[in-house]
Every structure is written in structure tokens, then in C-alpha cells.
Amino acid sequence: MRLPWRRKKAAGPDPLAGLARKVRTSPRDALRQAALAVKGRRLRSSLTIAGVALGIATAIGTLGITASAAGAVSDRFDAVKATEVTARFPEGIKAPAGDAADNVRGLNGVDSAGLSCKGREVEAGRNAYGRNVKLSSSAAQAEAMQTYRAELTMGRWFDAGHGERGDAVVMLDTAAAQALGIKDLDAGPMVFIGGTPFLVVGVFSAPPSETRFTRAIVFPYERCLGSGFSSAEVIVRTDPGAAKQVAKEVALALYPQGPQRLTVTTPPDLETFQKGVQSETRALFLGLAAISLLIAAIGISNTTYVAVLERKPEIGLRRATGATRLGITVQFLCESGILGLAGGLIGTILGVDATAAAALSKDWLVVLDPLLLAGGPVLGLVVGTLAGIYPALAAARMHPVDALRTA
Amino acid sequence: MIELREVGRTFAGPPEVTALRDATFGVDAGEIVAIVGPSGSGKSTLLNVLGLLDTPTTGTYHLAGVDTGSLKERQRTALRASTLGFVFQAAHVIAHLDCLGNVTVPLEHLGIPRRERAAMAEKALLAVGLGHRLRARPNTLSGGERQRVAIARAIVHEPKVLLCDEPTGNLDSENTASVLELLESLVSGDRAVVIVTHESDVADRAHRTVKVVDGVAAALAA
Ligand SMILES: Nc1ncnc2c1ncn2[C@@H]1O[C@H](COP(=O)(O)OP(=O)(O)OP(=O)(O)O)[C@@H](O)[C@H]1O
Ligand SMILES: [Mg+2]
């Protein structure tokens, strides 16, 4: 494209020496004139600025909210979970013997491991005839509960003898103990299930991450081998970073007859998870932001172009009184640049507010890249200036005689 | 001041239009010259040529001793901005600028330092009798006042030639008279005024008249 102000270098002596001043418009004057025009055409300017602000606010809000959300996800992301591996038996396979857990404990990178299974809901009471409460039931090795990070609050854990001898003993979590009205274990309290008494040996606080020990009555693991229990699984606590490796080996160690039949659960990968949040949500909203910016750019381009048509006399007059094509181009570029910059500033403020509001309503930490704060106004400026190119060139191309012709 | 020799202007078609042919006349400093003629005869075309807004296709045009045909675009702009002032039928004031701002416009493009501009603009507005409306917005002015702002803007940089295309075309007779008086007062030992008009009472006040008929410009005796 031939730019309208392109010219060849003048050569030879100046025929105008002493007669004519050099014409030039200083950038400061161009900026000042542009600012006056923006200020003087208030309604049109504010509409255009609002358009850009919307686009920039969407972009900043999107980036800010996704960053805050990702931050919150990683915050809440249980560091404990990252070292947790479980291997679950499907229905129809008998639960393994308790010593199968020893094979798992022997794996490299395993910190602790224990077996457990789920039982039916039971009705339990303090005596054979009185009021019963409904509790969930399970059977577990002490190591399983410990690996889930259950904590002993009273009494003691099961020991190996409890299972081997088939003792009628149980453990309760604090919620179950409270439901049964057990305040301490000093008197050796008993719990009756279907008329059978069980001695409560310990009370623990249930781990937050596993429901099978919540408001539950827990039998020694060996019960899993009998009827009424299902979903046997091993829970493994690995050394940091060893989870993936352990996950590969745990099924074989636990159930060499058919390792592929076990369902192994590995900790979700924090990084992939964050990336997932970022790439999907972000892409969507950034797309929206890009569209609104594009619309804003078209808006600026359109308003500026209409302004150019409306201001033909002004352009003609400026040209007649010495403005060069370059001067006109610069003035209109400055105008659209100012509109874009103002939109960028307002949009950044709105975007930051939106991010803060969204984050605070969800109790997230507000995560805002300082680069974004600078980037918003700069982006507005760039969008505005780019959008102004076409109208500015159209203005510069206008012939002063045509521009000055009335009606 | 102005020397035209066999100047013509043909607009490339289609259709090709020769709006001006063989214009030969001069304008000296201290003169008011009226350009008269029927509508479409080529008066504005002639004035645009005189104003360096348009380039003649034939002939030579000397302005203030400079052969304008040899000038580059930027030099034409510089010569125009420095030595000419324009008044049009419409005042063409910029709506978002006050009177002072409007009158300052030519000074900006001439690169005159900011400190000097306001004083020059004020002086020009004073000369057209608008010293009391310096900060007024154009939309608060009457048509006559707006045209005075346009005249102030045309003389603010002390041009050698004032070119006016139907300067009173939008004004009533009272305003016409006062604007003409104003234009007369602006002629001086080193300034000429050229007025395009089709009103005979305007032409009557000129020292000389150039009549344009069908693109042929002929200087009439005074
Ligand atoms: N850019 C152009 N292209 C083609 N023809 C043109 C152009 N400008 C003017 N003309 C023609 O040249 C002729 C003279 O036009 P000009 O504007 O000089 O007339 P005028 O004497 O000023 O008329 P009026 O009194 O109505 O203003 C007209 O026939 C017009 O149509
Ligand atoms: Mg005309």
C-alpha cells in the first residue's frame, strides 16, 4: 500500500527561504488536539471507551479468575492425597488374607499400608434390648485406619491377636461413640449388635477423606473374609514422589493371581489438574475476551471513521492551514489511541474488581499477575491505535478541496 | 503579490471538464479584488488554484514571487500555510474548541511556540471584535460571530493574501455589511484580499473585479 504521506527527499536550495515557515505538527500538539476532540465529543467517546473497557475487563477478569481458581485448587489440593494409592478388589473376589498387606509393605517407596473392607449398615446399642442407633460398619487392619490418617482418641488400636483369635472387639469413630453415649473406655463399655456383645477397645477420629470410617463401627480385618463384607481394598501411603511407581506394582504384590482385575487409584496429578483448569476455562473465556475486543476494535474503527466523515471540514481546514497528511494521520491515530487507552484503564479496573469479587465470594486468594495490570491499558492502547489506522489513513487521503466543499 | 499567466484547470474525466482556461491577471498588495461570475463558471476553481489547494493543469502561477509550479507538495503546504488565509462560505469552526482554540489552529501547524499562540489569537479575535468571547464555544455564537471567528483564524498568522469564497453567502444584509467592513479594514500595504462573490454590492466595494464566465477569467477595469 502506498502511504499517503510518502514523499521523495527535497533537494536543492529552498525557494521559500525567508518567506514560509516549515510546516510541522509537534506530537504534543497532535496529542493535545486529540485529547480535546475526545473530551469535546463526550457521548461518542464514552460509548467507544465502554466497548473497549468491556473487552479488556473480560480478558483481565478471565485471566484473574482462572489464576485465582487455579491457586485455590492447588491450595485446597490435599498434599496428603498426593501420596495415597489404593487398590480395590471387584465384587466377587474374596478378600485377601491379612498378610497380603505385608507384600505391599515390602514394595519400594511404601511408607505404610493396610487392608479394609466395607460392611452393611448395622443397628447397635449399649445393651441387648435398649435403643439402637444406625451405624455404618467396616472391617480394617489398624494400619489401614492409620494410613488414612485416623487418629486414636481413646483406648488402643486393634492388635494382630484380635483378628487371629476372632475376638469380639470393635473400634468406633468419635461420631459413633457419641451416638452410643460412650464417653470413656474406663469401664470397658460393650456394644450390642443383634444381641451379640462386642468390647470397644478404641475410639478414633475419622479421617476426613474416607467415608468408610465416618460414624462407623469397625471390626478387625479378618471379618472381611466372612460374609456380609465387600469392597476390600488396600490403602498405601507412599514416600513423596513414589506414588506412580507404587501404583504400578501394588496390584501384583497384593493379588498375583489376577492383578489386572484390581482397580488402582493414583493421586490426581496436581500439575495436569491445574493445566486442565487453565487450558479449558481460560481458552473459553479468552476466546470471549478476544471476541469482545474485536467488537470493541470494530467499534473504535467505526466511530473514528464516522468522525472522520463528520469532521471533513475540520480536516480540510487543517490541511489548508498547514497540516500535512502525516499530521492528520497522527492526530486521528492519537484520538483512537486515547480512546483505547482509556478503555484499557477502565477495563483493567473493572476486571480487577470482578476478579476480586469472584475470588472473595469463594474465599479464594486473589491471584493477579502485575503484568496483567500493566497489560490491560497497553492492550487497550494497541487495540485503539490499530483500529484507528484505517480511518486515519482515510482522513489523510482526503483532498482539502473535497473536504472543504459544503454539502 | 499574485501573478497568473494563462492558467487553466481541467478535471480529468470522465467526463473531462475544463473549469478554468487562460486566466491571466494579477493582484497587488493593498488591493481588494472581487471574483464574480455565474454559478458553475469556475470561481471556486480559480480560488482553489490561487490558494494552492489545487494545481493548475496549464499556465504559471507566481505567489509572493515564488513560481508555485516548481514546488514540492510539502513546500506548497508551507507556502500556503505561511502566506495565505482562507475564509469560506461556511465558517468551518471546530465545534469542540472554543474561539481561542479555533483561531490557534493555523499557528499549531506552523510550529509557532505555544507561549506566543494565545497572544496572537487574542489579538486576531480583538481585531474582528470578539475580544469578549475568547472562551465561547462556537455553538453559543451567532452566524455573523462565527464568520468573524473564521476571519480571525484566517488572519492570525499575518498572511499576505486573504482568500474568501462567498464569505457573506450565509449572512443577512446587516452581517454582510459589517463583515465586508471588517475585510476592508484588513487590507494593508502588504496584504491583498480576494473575494469570490455573486452579490453585486459586495463586488462594488472591491477595487477591481475579475469576471469569470464559462471558465474564462477576464479582469475588468476598476
Ligand atoms: N473535482 C471536480 N471534478 C470535475 N468537475 C469539477 C470539479 N470541481 C468543479 N468541477 C466543475 O467545474 C465547474 C466550475 O466549478 P466551480 O465550483 O469553480 O464553480 P463556481 O463558479 O464556484 O460556482 P458556484 O458559484 O456555484 O460556487 C463546474 O461545472 C463544476 O461542475
Ligand atoms: Mg463556488
XYZ file of C-alpha atoms and ligand atoms in Angstrom:
661
model
C 0.000 0.000 0.000
C 1.177 3.494 -0.788
C 1.057 5.570 2.333
C -0.497 8.941 1.607
C 2.320 10.983 3.123
C 5.186 9.208 1.379
C 7.320 11.730 -0.410
C 10.734 11.978 -2.004
C 13.510 13.883 -0.307
C 13.596 17.526 -1.311
C 16.871 18.616 -2.878
C 18.482 21.870 -3.876
C 18.174 25.338 -2.338
C 14.936 26.188 -0.606
C 12.919 28.579 -2.803
C 10.854 29.528 0.214
C 13.733 30.656 2.419
C 12.643 33.655 4.451
C 9.141 33.508 3.031
C 7.469 30.492 4.557
C 7.801 28.699 7.825
C 8.318 24.972 7.770
C 5.060 23.179 8.450
C 5.126 20.558 11.126
C 2.780 19.454 13.825
C 4.525 18.591 17.063
C 3.498 15.297 18.667
C 2.486 17.262 21.732
C 0.081 19.391 19.737
C -1.300 16.324 17.992
C -1.889 14.655 21.356
C -3.444 17.776 22.823
C -5.766 18.208 19.859
C -6.717 14.533 20.050
C -7.432 14.820 23.768
C -9.574 17.906 23.183
C -11.514 16.105 20.466
C -12.083 13.081 22.717
C -13.140 15.333 25.575
C -15.310 17.508 23.382
C -17.230 14.645 21.835
C -18.254 13.168 25.132
C -21.096 10.789 24.295
C -19.407 9.194 21.332
C -16.151 8.875 23.228
C -17.725 7.280 26.279
C -19.574 4.696 24.208
C -16.397 3.756 22.409
C -14.425 3.650 25.642
C -17.113 1.460 27.210
C -16.752 -1.017 24.349
C -13.005 -1.347 24.834
C -13.406 -1.451 28.612
C -15.796 -4.384 28.274
C -13.334 -6.348 26.182
C -10.373 -5.630 28.407
C -12.402 -6.300 31.568
C -13.409 -9.685 30.194
C -9.812 -10.522 29.374
C -8.425 -9.386 32.731
C -11.310 -10.934 34.667
C -10.846 -14.222 32.851
C -7.138 -14.377 33.463
C -7.520 -13.175 37.046
C -10.364 -15.515 37.961
C -8.777 -18.568 36.393
C -5.483 -17.769 38.085
C -7.247 -17.348 41.431
C -9.229 -20.543 40.887
C -6.126 -22.494 39.963
C -4.428 -21.090 43.039
C -7.366 -22.143 45.174
C -7.377 -25.606 43.654
C -3.752 -26.123 44.477
C -4.320 -24.608 47.920
C -7.104 -26.973 48.746
C -5.441 -29.779 46.964
C -4.654 -32.108 49.818
C -0.927 -32.573 49.859
C -1.704 -35.796 51.735
C -3.639 -37.130 48.761
C -0.601 -36.863 46.567
C 0.993 -39.833 48.310
C -2.095 -42.011 48.500
C -2.598 -45.128 46.361
C -5.483 -47.557 46.710
C -6.104 -50.902 45.064
C -9.659 -52.186 45.218
C -10.977 -55.698 44.681
C -14.011 -56.055 42.457
C -17.190 -57.730 43.707
C -16.926 -61.479 43.522
C -13.325 -61.869 44.509
C -12.751 -62.977 48.049
C -10.903 -60.515 50.193
C -7.221 -61.420 50.596
C -5.757 -62.738 53.804
C -4.422 -60.095 56.151
C -0.792 -60.923 55.451
C -1.205 -59.956 51.789
C -0.683 -56.427 53.047
C 2.854 -57.434 54.081
C 3.755 -57.980 50.408
C 2.602 -54.457 49.675
C 4.544 -53.051 52.634
C 7.641 -54.696 51.174
C 7.465 -52.608 47.978
C 9.963 -49.824 47.483
C 8.602 -46.410 48.355
C 5.792 -47.691 50.549
C 5.539 -45.948 53.884
C 2.537 -47.768 55.299
C -0.300 -49.935 54.006
C -3.373 -51.639 55.380
C -6.393 -53.653 54.273
C -10.014 -52.836 54.888
C -13.485 -53.616 53.583
C -16.997 -52.307 53.901
C -19.842 -53.973 55.751
C -23.566 -53.425 55.858
C -25.180 -50.833 57.975
C -25.740 -52.162 61.464
C -28.010 -51.384 64.384
C -26.007 -51.139 67.531
C -26.985 -50.422 71.140
C -25.466 -50.205 74.605
C -27.393 -53.289 75.768
C -29.257 -56.166 74.152
C -32.725 -54.614 74.437
C -32.499 -50.847 74.511
C -32.459 -48.134 71.937
C -30.339 -48.836 68.849
C -28.512 -46.420 66.563
C -27.720 -46.987 62.918
C -24.019 -47.051 62.135
C -22.054 -47.902 59.057
C -19.679 -50.764 59.536
C -16.374 -51.839 58.150
C -13.513 -54.104 58.973
C -9.955 -52.959 58.842
C -6.421 -53.517 59.902
C -5.225 -50.861 62.305
C -2.660 -49.926 59.650
C -5.430 -49.138 57.178
C -7.027 -46.647 59.542
C -3.657 -45.178 60.412
C -2.746 -44.894 56.749
C -5.968 -42.975 56.187
C -4.723 -40.705 58.973
C -7.337 -41.639 61.508
C -6.198 -40.619 64.973
C -6.708 -42.529 68.174
C -8.555 -40.503 70.791
C -9.207 -43.224 73.421
C -8.096 -46.786 74.112
C -5.872 -48.560 71.614
C -5.742 -49.876 68.071
C -6.524 -53.470 67.156
C -3.559 -55.761 67.506
C -2.739 -58.918 65.500
C -4.178 -61.137 68.221
C -7.634 -59.629 67.979
C -8.024 -60.871 64.465
C -6.282 -64.192 64.857
C -8.366 -65.178 67.850
C -11.548 -63.792 66.394
C -12.121 -61.669 69.499
C -15.432 -59.879 69.740
C -13.888 -56.416 69.722
C -14.705 -53.238 67.801
C -13.427 -49.722 67.377
C -15.651 -46.672 66.966
C -15.045 -43.298 65.455
C -15.841 -40.334 67.658
C -19.215 -39.741 65.975
C -20.316 -43.331 66.540
C -19.059 -43.247 70.126
C -21.042 -40.115 70.770
C -24.177 -41.615 69.182
C -23.842 -44.550 71.509
C -23.197 -42.334 74.516
C -19.698 -43.660 75.170
C -17.646 -41.018 76.930
C -14.685 -43.064 78.081
C -13.392 -46.608 77.937
C -12.525 -46.931 81.649
C -15.397 -49.305 82.418
C -14.831 -51.456 79.300
C -18.066 -50.488 77.561
C -19.780 -53.030 75.368
C -21.757 -52.579 72.184
C -24.560 -54.991 71.250
C -25.245 -55.889 67.656
C -28.099 -58.302 67.103
C -27.810 -59.397 70.706
C -24.063 -60.142 70.453
C -21.799 -58.078 72.738
C -18.562 -56.527 71.452
C -15.906 -54.848 73.569
C -14.953 -51.369 72.469
C -11.133 -51.280 72.500
C -10.560 -47.858 70.978
C -12.114 -44.678 69.664
C -10.590 -42.680 66.802
C -11.361 -39.534 64.940
C -12.397 -40.397 61.409
C -10.150 -39.308 58.586
C -11.831 -36.524 56.579
C -11.016 -38.101 53.261
C -12.549 -41.554 53.636
C -16.237 -42.151 54.390
C -15.959 -45.781 55.356
C -14.667 -44.747 58.786
C -17.164 -41.981 59.447
C -19.894 -42.677 62.047
C -18.701 -46.222 61.794
C -18.194 -49.288 63.833
C -15.008 -51.078 62.790
C -14.270 -54.794 63.214
C -10.890 -56.462 62.920
C -9.944 -57.062 59.294
C -10.340 -60.845 59.435
C -14.124 -60.301 59.358
C -13.757 -59.330 55.720
C -13.073 -62.938 54.892
C -16.534 -63.853 56.180
C -19.893 -62.919 54.713
C -21.516 -59.522 54.704
C -18.422 -57.599 53.725
C -17.327 -56.323 50.344
C -15.131 -53.817 48.579
C -11.890 -54.975 50.060
C -9.048 -52.609 49.341
C -5.540 -51.806 50.338
C -4.642 -48.239 51.157
C -0.998 -47.352 50.656
C 0.850 -44.296 51.872
C 3.909 -43.824 49.703
C 7.010 -41.775 50.106
C 6.721 -38.390 48.398
C 7.019 -38.811 44.664
C 6.775 -42.600 44.773
C 3.029 -42.832 44.177
C 3.217 -43.502 40.446
C 5.805 -46.241 40.835
C 3.944 -47.911 43.705
C 0.684 -47.742 41.756
C 2.275 -49.844 39.010
C 3.396 -52.582 41.402
C 0.719 -52.684 44.069
C -1.812 -54.903 42.272
C 0.725 -57.620 41.560
C 2.018 -57.603 45.112
C -1.484 -57.794 46.548
C -3.143 -60.233 44.176
C -0.632 -62.088 41.958
C -3.408 -64.379 40.644
C -5.031 -61.577 38.672
C -3.502 -58.177 39.232
C -5.315 -56.631 36.272
C -8.673 -57.224 37.973
C -7.906 -54.735 40.721
C -8.793 -51.090 40.361
C -5.781 -48.977 41.255
C -6.397 -45.337 42.137
C -3.474 -42.970 41.921
C -3.421 -39.454 43.259
C -4.622 -36.944 40.686
C -1.707 -35.155 39.156
C -1.693 -31.641 40.529
C 0.028 -30.133 37.539
C -2.217 -31.716 34.953
C -5.173 -30.686 37.028
C -4.122 -27.058 37.141
C -3.295 -27.090 33.492
C -6.709 -28.539 32.822
C -8.380 -25.706 34.695
C -6.270 -23.192 32.862
C -6.395 -24.535 29.379
C -10.112 -25.290 29.191
C -11.777 -22.489 31.121
C -9.203 -19.996 30.054
C -9.390 -20.817 26.401
C -13.138 -20.350 26.518
C -13.092 -17.010 28.277
C -10.068 -15.687 26.472
C -11.932 -16.505 23.307
C -14.825 -14.437 24.604
C -12.437 -11.655 25.580
C -10.848 -11.717 22.142
C -14.257 -11.502 20.518
C -15.318 -8.586 22.683
C -12.011 -6.857 21.977
C -12.520 -7.410 18.288
C -16.002 -5.935 18.553
C -14.555 -3.024 20.515
C -11.893 -2.533 17.845
C -14.518 -2.528 15.131
C -16.436 -0.064 17.291
C -13.473 2.287 17.564
C -12.725 1.924 13.895
C -16.311 2.668 13.026
C -16.718 5.653 15.371
C -13.448 7.121 14.242
C -14.374 6.615 10.614
C -17.758 8.272 11.142
C -15.950 11.055 12.993
C -13.665 11.480 10.004
C -16.640 11.869 7.701
C -18.358 14.254 10.104
C -15.236 16.283 10.528
C -14.385 16.671 6.857
C -14.453 20.483 7.170
C -12.086 20.336 10.122
C -9.727 18.098 8.165
C -9.930 20.365 5.122
C -9.334 23.402 7.257
C -6.347 21.885 8.988
C -4.904 20.830 5.659
C -5.480 24.315 4.219
C -3.769 25.891 7.198
C -0.716 23.703 7.051
C -1.440 20.252 8.459
C 0.322 17.623 6.371
C -1.133 14.234 5.571
C 1.151 12.797 8.230
C -0.089 15.351 10.744
C -3.719 14.391 10.087
C -2.885 10.683 10.338
C -1.104 11.194 13.643
C -3.937 13.268 15.066
C -6.593 10.658 14.343
C -4.333 7.821 15.477
C -3.827 9.714 18.731
C -7.579 10.042 19.137
C -8.283 6.356 18.695
C -5.234 5.548 20.827
C -6.564 7.715 23.640
C -9.977 6.057 23.381
C -8.313 2.646 23.520
C -6.068 3.583 26.427
C -8.970 4.997 28.430
C -10.966 1.857 27.706
C -7.979 -0.248 28.730
C -7.594 1.593 32.029
C -11.268 1.357 32.915
C -11.424 -2.234 31.719
C -8.454 -3.160 33.888
C -10.102 -1.629 36.941
C -13.358 -3.454 36.187
C -11.526 -6.719 35.505
C -9.617 -6.482 38.767
C -12.836 -5.711 40.636
C -14.567 -8.660 39.018
C -11.664 -10.934 39.912
C -11.640 -9.701 43.491
C -15.400 -10.063 43.817
C -15.385 -13.576 42.382
C -12.417 -14.675 44.466
C -13.707 -13.173 47.692
C -17.142 -14.715 47.254
C -15.441 -18.105 47.061
C -12.891 -17.386 49.761
C -10.056 -17.714 47.322
C -6.875 -15.798 47.496
C -6.883 -13.103 44.777
C -4.139 -14.015 42.356
C -3.346 -11.207 39.901
C -0.264 -11.057 37.791
C 1.102 -7.491 37.975
C 1.916 -7.898 34.310
C -1.838 -8.063 33.682
C -2.365 -4.734 35.388
C 0.076 -3.072 33.043
C -1.020 -5.236 30.136
C -4.657 -4.113 30.183
C -4.057 -0.444 29.416
C -1.298 -1.316 26.943
C -3.597 -3.739 25.163
C -6.280 -1.043 25.036
C -3.795 1.407 23.572
C -2.672 -1.093 20.955
C -6.213 -2.101 20.020
C -7.258 1.545 19.802
C -4.298 2.551 17.687
C -4.640 -0.414 15.339
C -8.360 0.231 14.965
C -7.568 3.852 14.133
C -5.255 3.077 11.249
C -7.891 2.770 8.566
C -9.890 5.896 9.486
C -6.696 7.886 9.996
C -5.446 6.959 6.537
C -8.853 7.754 5.071
C -8.659 11.177 6.709
C -5.141 11.745 5.429
C -6.117 10.760 1.898
C -8.910 13.291 1.745
C -8.215 16.175 -0.591
C -8.610 19.530 1.161
C -10.825 20.910 -1.610
C -13.176 17.943 -1.351
C -13.076 18.089 2.420
C -13.988 21.781 2.442
C -16.762 21.563 -0.127
C -20.006 22.322 1.652
C -22.922 19.978 1.042
C 1.618 39.548 -4.934
C -0.322 37.231 -7.246
C 0.610 36.734 -10.912
C -1.410 34.349 -13.093
C -0.372 33.671 -16.671
C -2.657 31.613 -18.912
C -3.686 29.399 -16.023
C -6.115 26.597 -16.778
C -7.563 23.735 -14.810
C -9.016 20.677 -16.463
C -10.539 17.928 -14.341
C -9.698 14.542 -15.751
C -12.965 12.864 -16.601
C -14.926 11.157 -17.440
C -16.340 13.478 -18.449
C -13.378 15.763 -18.779
C -14.272 19.256 -17.523
C -12.264 22.380 -18.233
C -13.385 24.542 -15.355
C -10.839 27.301 -15.950
C -8.920 28.464 -19.000
C -6.404 31.154 -19.841
C -6.707 33.093 -16.623
C -4.220 35.949 -16.747
C -4.310 38.655 -14.138
C -2.516 39.964 -11.082
C -3.370 41.098 -7.614
C -1.217 43.621 -5.796
C -0.784 44.259 -2.127
C -3.306 46.739 -0.764
C -5.976 45.648 -3.236
C -9.392 44.109 -2.762
C -10.223 42.058 -5.832
C -13.644 40.559 -6.364
C -14.097 37.453 -8.491
C -17.584 37.386 -9.893
C -19.490 35.253 -12.338
C -22.478 32.933 -12.652
C -22.771 29.685 -10.767
C -20.564 26.922 -12.146
C -18.413 29.360 -14.063
C -15.209 28.359 -12.270
C -14.843 30.933 -9.480
C -14.137 28.389 -6.741
C -11.801 26.517 -9.035
C -9.863 29.721 -9.587
C -9.759 30.479 -5.891
C -8.552 26.957 -5.079
C -5.747 27.409 -7.569
C -4.882 30.766 -6.001
C -4.997 29.069 -2.587
C -2.569 26.304 -3.600
C -5.286 23.845 -2.682
C -5.494 22.818 -6.309
C -2.824 22.650 -9.002
C -3.372 24.253 -12.410
C -3.034 21.951 -15.388
C -1.644 24.715 -17.594
C -0.010 28.116 -17.166
C 2.129 29.582 -14.407
C 1.219 30.962 -11.039
C 3.592 33.153 -9.043
C 2.708 33.778 -5.436
C 4.813 36.282 -3.470
C 7.458 35.952 -6.155
C 7.654 32.155 -5.999
C 6.866 30.040 -9.053
C 4.426 27.645 -7.431
C 4.672 25.113 -10.241
C 8.180 24.150 -9.191
C 7.279 23.415 -5.576
C 7.061 20.046 -3.909
C 3.869 19.119 -2.101
C 5.318 19.956 1.296
C 6.672 23.271 0.076
C 3.289 24.179 -1.363
C 1.805 23.390 2.019
C 4.387 25.530 3.756
C 3.871 28.454 1.346
C 0.099 28.153 1.667
C 0.155 27.983 5.446
C 2.540 30.907 5.759
C 1.254 33.391 3.197
C -2.443 32.623 2.724
C -5.514 32.899 4.866
C -8.857 31.301 3.976
C -12.433 32.278 4.673
C -15.182 30.063 3.312
C -18.917 30.410 2.973
C -19.345 28.121 5.972
C -17.327 29.200 8.983
C -15.975 25.642 9.453
C -15.262 26.262 13.113
C -14.330 23.208 15.121
C -17.212 22.529 17.491
C -15.216 21.075 20.373
C -12.803 24.018 20.553
C -13.553 27.454 21.961
C -12.908 30.627 19.924
C -9.326 30.917 21.087
C -8.701 27.238 20.306
C -10.168 27.601 16.830
C -8.099 30.639 15.993
C -4.958 28.916 17.307
C -5.220 26.004 14.848
C -3.142 27.532 11.985
C -0.417 28.517 14.447
C -0.017 24.917 15.605
C 0.581 23.631 12.117
C 3.105 26.420 11.536
C 5.039 25.284 14.575
C 4.702 28.595 16.387
C 5.746 28.212 20.046
C 2.877 27.685 22.446
C 3.620 30.774 24.520
C 3.101 33.054 21.520
C -0.043 31.418 20.191
C -2.595 32.662 22.726
C -1.416 36.241 22.418
C -1.603 36.112 18.604
C -5.039 34.507 18.650
C -6.300 37.033 21.162
C -5.046 39.863 19.003
C -6.819 38.428 15.950
C -10.088 37.961 17.848
C -9.790 41.505 19.133
C -9.324 42.718 15.555
C -12.618 41.087 14.491
C -14.426 42.491 17.517
C -14.711 39.277 19.524
C -12.347 40.182 22.327
C -15.103 39.455 24.833
C -15.900 35.918 23.564
C -12.454 34.316 23.735
C -13.642 31.268 25.673
C -17.032 30.901 23.996
C -17.950 27.642 22.282
C -18.931 28.072 18.598
C -22.441 26.736 19.248
C -23.101 29.726 21.507
C -22.235 32.212 18.743
C -24.409 33.785 16.059
C -23.735 33.112 12.385
C -22.068 36.504 11.967
C -19.897 35.927 15.028
C -18.878 32.524 13.787
C -17.796 34.003 10.482
C -15.772 36.573 12.435
C -14.038 33.708 14.249
C -13.261 32.227 10.831
C -11.814 35.574 9.706
C -9.737 35.835 12.881
C -8.433 32.348 12.172
C -7.596 33.411 8.611
C -5.516 36.405 9.684
C -3.960 35.149 12.910
C -0.677 34.258 11.215
C -0.482 37.589 9.319
C -0.960 36.196 5.784
C -0.095 38.243 2.710
C -3.260 37.248 0.872
C -6.719 36.644 2.278
C -8.799 34.371 0.030
C -12.542 34.424 0.657
C -15.043 32.149 -1.107
C -18.534 33.606 -0.673
C -17.676 34.862 2.833
C -21.067 36.510 3.221
C -23.090 33.809 1.486
C -24.664 32.621 4.728
C -25.195 36.046 6.296
C -28.046 38.548 6.364
C -27.503 42.035 4.909
C -26.560 43.592 8.231
C -23.921 40.990 8.981
C -22.777 41.125 5.357
C -22.097 44.815 5.663
C -20.124 44.504 8.861
C -18.101 41.529 7.584
C -17.265 43.465 4.415
C -16.213 46.416 6.504
C -14.022 44.096 8.504
C -12.445 42.635 5.362
C -11.808 46.133 4.036
C -10.057 47.036 7.271
C -7.744 44.048 6.863
C -6.257 45.250 3.604
C -2.962 46.968 4.155
C 0.230 47.955 2.444
C 1.379 44.347 2.264
C -1.853 42.413 2.232
C -4.344 41.752 -0.540
C -7.873 40.403 -0.221
C -9.560 38.297 -2.898
C -13.301 37.766 -2.539
C -15.370 35.353 -4.610
C -18.949 36.557 -4.672
C -22.045 36.719 -6.759
C -23.525 39.603 -4.806
C -23.126 42.844 -6.716
C -22.966 45.059 -3.619
C -20.027 43.008 -2.409
C -18.315 43.340 -5.771
C -18.990 47.064 -5.791
C -16.779 47.599 -2.777
C -13.770 45.941 -4.422
C -11.018 47.947 -6.051
C -11.067 45.643 -9.058
C -13.225 42.863 -10.392
C -12.314 39.679 -12.233
C -15.247 38.253 -14.130
C -15.357 34.545 -14.834
C -17.706 33.237 -17.493
C -17.561 29.618 -18.578
C -14.086 29.195 -17.188
C -12.732 32.289 -18.886
C -11.439 34.834 -16.400
C -11.196 38.427 -17.533
C -10.005 41.302 -15.401
C -12.357 44.263 -15.641
C -11.217 47.787 -15.271
C -11.910 49.348 -11.915
N -13.374 17.990 -8.856
C -14.096 18.274 -9.953
N -14.234 17.350 -10.912
C -14.948 17.607 -12.022
N -15.560 18.781 -12.277
C -15.453 19.745 -11.324
C -14.733 19.548 -10.122
N -14.810 20.688 -9.403
C -15.560 21.561 -10.109
N -15.951 20.997 -11.265
C -16.742 21.650 -12.315
O -16.100 22.829 -12.692
C -17.048 23.850 -12.934
C -16.727 25.076 -12.106
O -16.953 24.793 -10.742
P -16.745 25.852 -9.568
O -17.004 25.190 -8.293
O -15.438 26.511 -9.762
O -17.930 26.866 -9.892
P -18.290 28.222 -9.127
O -18.110 29.317 -10.089
O -17.581 28.279 -7.838
O -19.847 28.014 -8.894
P -20.730 28.484 -7.619
O -20.979 29.932 -7.799
O -21.984 27.676 -7.760
O -19.957 28.158 -6.399
C -18.412 23.285 -12.623
O -19.018 22.923 -13.838
C -18.114 22.074 -11.816
O -19.060 21.072 -12.043
Mg -18.118 28.241 -5.734
